[in-house]
Amino acid sequence: MQALPLSPFSLEQPPSPKRSVIPLDPQLEKERKLSSPKRLCCVHCMQPITTEEARIEIGGQHTHIFTNPAGFVYRLGCFREAEGLQKDGPPCHDATWFAGYAWQILRCASCGIHLGWLYIAPSDAFFGLILPRLILKEFPDA
Ligand SMILES: [Zn+2]
């Protein structure tokens, strides 16, 4: 199966249906922390939220597309760590997108926009963040 390159840059990488590449380099694994100079920030107010290095796969993939009961489509990325978020309401098991996990709404702690959900299982937790609401920003001094 051959994917068409979408930009000149994609020629440098094997064809992939997704742009989200999970870093497998052990060095990157070691440096997995939010002091990374490249952070994913709230698209509305630039509050740092997480990093590329915190990306994880859940159910075999990083990116998940879901439609909520109201018909809104969300493109979520799964992350192990995040900051600058505030929880909104109690954890809920209704209509969860990840079996076995309760969800809790997460908002930007700075501007209050809805950025995703915290998914909580008895022995695990991860962040499902709405990718179009995050923007990659460099912090050269971090
Ligand atoms: Zn914000």
PDB file of N, CA, C and O in Angstrom, residues 105-136:
ATOM      1  N   ILE A 105     -13.765  15.670  32.490  1.00  0.00           N
ATOM      2  CA  ILE A 105     -13.486  16.786  31.571  1.00  0.00           C
ATOM      3  C   ILE A 105     -12.277  17.588  32.054  1.00  0.00           C
ATOM      4  O   ILE A 105     -12.135  17.852  33.251  1.00  0.00           O
ATOM      5  N   LEU A 106     -11.421  17.945  31.102  1.00  0.00           N
ATOM      6  CA  LEU A 106     -10.255  18.776  31.408  1.00  0.00           C
ATOM      7  C   LEU A 106     -10.358  20.087  30.647  1.00  0.00           C
ATOM      8  O   LEU A 106     -10.616  20.109  29.446  1.00  0.00           O
ATOM      9  N   ARG A 107     -10.130  21.165  31.378  1.00  0.00           N
ATOM     10  CA  ARG A 107     -10.116  22.497  30.761  1.00  0.00           C
ATOM     11  C   ARG A 107      -8.747  23.123  30.943  1.00  0.00           C
ATOM     12  O   ARG A 107      -8.014  22.794  31.875  1.00  0.00           O
ATOM     13  N   CYS A 108      -8.435  24.040  30.066  1.00  0.00           N
ATOM     14  CA  CYS A 108      -7.215  24.822  30.229  1.00  0.00           C
ATOM     15  C   CYS A 108      -7.318  25.584  31.546  1.00  0.00           C
ATOM     16  O   CYS A 108      -8.309  26.282  31.793  1.00  0.00           O
ATOM     17  N   ALA A 109      -6.285  25.442  32.407  1.00  0.00           N
ATOM     18  CA  ALA A 109      -6.316  26.112  33.707  1.00  0.00           C
ATOM     19  C   ALA A 109      -6.182  27.622  33.554  1.00  0.00           C
ATOM     20  O   ALA A 109      -6.486  28.373  34.474  1.00  0.00           O
ATOM     21  N   SER A 110      -5.737  28.059  32.399  1.00  0.00           N
ATOM     22  CA  SER A 110      -5.526  29.488  32.194  1.00  0.00           C
ATOM     23  C   SER A 110      -6.749  30.179  31.586  1.00  0.00           C
ATOM     24  O   SER A 110      -7.217  31.184  32.086  1.00  0.00           O
ATOM     25  N   CYS A 111      -7.289  29.620  30.497  1.00  0.00           N
ATOM     26  CA  CYS A 111      -8.389  30.308  29.806  1.00  0.00           C
ATOM     27  C   CYS A 111      -9.711  29.559  29.901  1.00  0.00           C
ATOM     28  O   CYS A 111     -10.752  30.110  29.551  1.00  0.00           O
ATOM     29  N   GLY A 112      -9.687  28.295  30.342  1.00  0.00           N
ATOM     30  CA  GLY A 112     -10.937  27.583  30.599  1.00  0.00           C
ATOM     31  C   GLY A 112     -11.532  26.835  29.420  1.00  0.00           C
ATOM     32  O   GLY A 112     -12.569  26.191  29.579  1.00  0.00           O
ATOM     33  N   ILE A 113     -10.904  26.871  28.230  1.00  0.00           N
ATOM     34  CA  ILE A 113     -11.520  26.129  27.124  1.00  0.00           C
ATOM     35  C   ILE A 113     -11.354  24.624  27.353  1.00  0.00           C
ATOM     36  O   ILE A 113     -10.418  24.175  28.007  1.00  0.00           O
ATOM     37  N   HIS A 114     -12.280  23.867  26.794  1.00  0.00           N
ATOM     38  CA  HIS A 114     -12.266  22.411  26.935  1.00  0.00           C
ATOM     39  C   HIS A 114     -11.143  21.843  26.069  1.00  0.00           C
ATOM     40  O   HIS A 114     -11.148  22.010  24.854  1.00  0.00           O
ATOM     41  N   LEU A 115     -10.192  21.162  26.708  1.00  0.00           N
ATOM     42  CA  LEU A 115      -9.045  20.633  25.959  1.00  0.00           C
ATOM     43  C   LEU A 115      -9.059  19.108  25.856  1.00  0.00           C
ATOM     44  O   LEU A 115      -8.273  18.552  25.095  1.00  0.00           O
ATOM     45  N   GLY A 116      -9.921  18.439  26.625  1.00  0.00           N
ATOM     46  CA  GLY A 116      -9.952  16.978  26.521  1.00  0.00           C
ATOM     47  C   GLY A 116     -10.478  16.356  27.785  1.00  0.00           C
ATOM     48  O   GLY A 116     -11.267  16.966  28.513  1.00  0.00           O
ATOM     49  N   TRP A 117      -9.991  15.127  28.026  1.00  0.00           N
ATOM     50  CA  TRP A 117     -10.496  14.349  29.147  1.00  0.00           C
ATOM     51  C   TRP A 117      -9.347  13.602  29.816  1.00  0.00           C
ATOM     52  O   TRP A 117      -8.406  13.174  29.141  1.00  0.00           O
ATOM     53  N   LEU A 118      -9.484  13.427  31.121  1.00  0.00           N
ATOM     54  CA  LEU A 118      -8.623  12.501  31.845  1.00  0.00           C
ATOM     55  C   LEU A 118      -9.346  11.160  31.882  1.00  0.00           C
ATOM     56  O   LEU A 118     -10.529  11.108  32.243  1.00  0.00           O
ATOM     57  N   TYR A 119      -8.671  10.094  31.456  1.00  0.00           N
ATOM     58  CA  TYR A 119      -9.250   8.751  31.473  1.00  0.00           C
ATOM     59  C   TYR A 119      -8.642   7.977  32.620  1.00  0.00           C
ATOM     60  O   TYR A 119      -7.424   7.884  32.735  1.00  0.00           O
ATOM     61  N   ILE A 120      -9.516   7.446  33.463  1.00  0.00           N
ATOM     62  CA  ILE A 120      -9.077   6.850  34.718  1.00  0.00           C
ATOM     63  C   ILE A 120      -9.578   5.418  34.814  1.00  0.00           C
ATOM     64  O   ILE A 120     -10.786   5.166  34.726  1.00  0.00           O
ATOM     65  N   ALA A 121      -8.645   4.473  34.977  1.00  0.00           N
ATOM     66  CA  ALA A 121      -8.974   3.076  35.258  1.00  0.00           C
ATOM     67  C   ALA A 121      -8.368   2.753  36.618  1.00  0.00           C
ATOM     68  O   ALA A 121      -7.540   3.510  37.127  1.00  0.00           O
ATOM     69  N   PRO A 122      -8.773   1.618  37.228  1.00  0.00           N
ATOM     70  CA  PRO A 122      -8.252   1.298  38.562  1.00  0.00           C
ATOM     71  C   PRO A 122      -6.724   1.299  38.627  1.00  0.00           C
ATOM     72  O   PRO A 122      -6.151   1.682  39.642  1.00  0.00           O
ATOM     73  N   SER A 123      -6.051   0.886  37.547  1.00  0.00           N
ATOM     74  CA  SER A 123      -4.592   0.800  37.618  1.00  0.00           C
ATOM     75  C   SER A 123      -3.904   1.647  36.560  1.00  0.00           C
ATOM     76  O   SER A 123      -2.730   1.455  36.272  1.00  0.00           O
ATOM     77  N   ASP A 124      -4.611   2.592  35.965  1.00  0.00           N
ATOM     78  CA  ASP A 124      -4.018   3.364  34.880  1.00  0.00           C
ATOM     79  C   ASP A 124      -4.757   4.691  34.751  1.00  0.00           C
ATOM     80  O   ASP A 124      -5.897   4.836  35.207  1.00  0.00           O
ATOM     81  N   ALA A 125      -4.090   5.650  34.137  1.00  0.00           N
ATOM     82  CA  ALA A 125      -4.735   6.912  33.800  1.00  0.00           C
ATOM     83  C   ALA A 125      -3.942   7.534  32.665  1.00  0.00           C
ATOM     84  O   ALA A 125      -2.730   7.382  32.576  1.00  0.00           O
ATOM     85  N   PHE A 126      -4.650   8.198  31.766  1.00  0.00           N
ATOM     86  CA  PHE A 126      -3.954   8.926  30.700  1.00  0.00           C
ATOM     87  C   PHE A 126      -4.810  10.109  30.281  1.00  0.00           C
ATOM     88  O   PHE A 126      -5.976  10.229  30.671  1.00  0.00           O
ATOM     89  N   PHE A 127      -4.182  10.982  29.511  1.00  0.00           N
ATOM     90  CA  PHE A 127      -4.862  12.179  29.043  1.00  0.00           C
ATOM     91  C   PHE A 127      -5.277  11.990  27.587  1.00  0.00           C
ATOM     92  O   PHE A 127      -4.444  11.621  26.753  1.00  0.00           O
ATOM     93  N   GLY A 128      -6.533  12.216  27.290  1.00  0.00           N
ATOM     94  CA  GLY A 128      -7.016  12.238  25.909  1.00  0.00           C
ATOM     95  C   GLY A 128      -7.266  13.694  25.554  1.00  0.00           C
ATOM     96  O   GLY A 128      -8.234  14.285  26.027  1.00  0.00           O
ATOM     97  N   LEU A 129      -6.369  14.268  24.761  1.00  0.00           N
ATOM     98  CA  LEU A 129      -6.441  15.710  24.495  1.00  0.00           C
ATOM     99  C   LEU A 129      -6.880  15.969  23.057  1.00  0.00           C
ATOM    100  O   LEU A 129      -6.501  15.239  22.135  1.00  0.00           O
ATOM    101  N   ILE A 130      -7.668  17.011  22.864  1.00  0.00           N
ATOM    102  CA  ILE A 130      -8.231  17.336  21.553  1.00  0.00           C
ATOM    103  C   ILE A 130      -7.127  17.996  20.715  1.00  0.00           C
ATOM    104  O   ILE A 130      -6.738  19.141  20.970  1.00  0.00           O
ATOM    105  N   LEU A 131      -6.610  17.239  19.738  1.00  0.00           N
ATOM    106  CA  LEU A 131      -5.403  17.689  19.015  1.00  0.00           C
ATOM    107  C   LEU A 131      -5.580  19.031  18.308  1.00  0.00           C
ATOM    108  O   LEU A 131      -4.657  19.852  18.338  1.00  0.00           O
ATOM    109  N   PRO A 132      -6.706  19.325  17.676  1.00  0.00           N
ATOM    110  CA  PRO A 132      -6.828  20.638  17.021  1.00  0.00           C
ATOM    111  C   PRO A 132      -6.825  21.812  18.009  1.00  0.00           C
ATOM    112  O   PRO A 132      -6.735  22.953  17.581  1.00  0.00           O
ATOM    113  N   ARG A 133      -6.921  21.537  19.298  1.00  0.00           N
ATOM    114  CA  ARG A 133      -6.893  22.622  20.287  1.00  0.00           C
ATOM    115  C   ARG A 133      -5.518  22.772  20.924  1.00  0.00           C
ATOM    116  O   ARG A 133      -5.360  23.509  21.911  1.00  0.00           O
ATOM    117  N   LEU A 134      -4.527  22.040  20.403  1.00  0.00           N
ATOM    118  CA  LEU A 134      -3.148  22.164  20.889  1.00  0.00           C
ATOM    119  C   LEU A 134      -2.278  22.652  19.747  1.00  0.00           C
ATOM    120  O   LEU A 134      -2.484  22.287  18.591  1.00  0.00           O
ATOM    121  N   ILE A 135      -1.284  23.459  20.087  1.00  0.00           N
ATOM    122  CA  ILE A 135      -0.367  23.965  19.078  1.00  0.00           C
ATOM    123  C   ILE A 135       1.047  23.798  19.594  1.00  0.00           C
ATOM    124  O   ILE A 135       1.316  24.032  20.771  1.00  0.00           O
ATOM    125  N   LEU A 136       1.955  23.370  18.704  1.00  0.00           N
ATOM    126  CA  LEU A 136       3.342  23.134  19.102  1.00  0.00           C
ATOM    127  C   LEU A 136       4.089  24.457  19.145  1.00  0.00           C
ATOM    128  O   LEU A 136       4.069  25.231  18.204  1.00  0.00           O
TER     129      LEU A 136
END
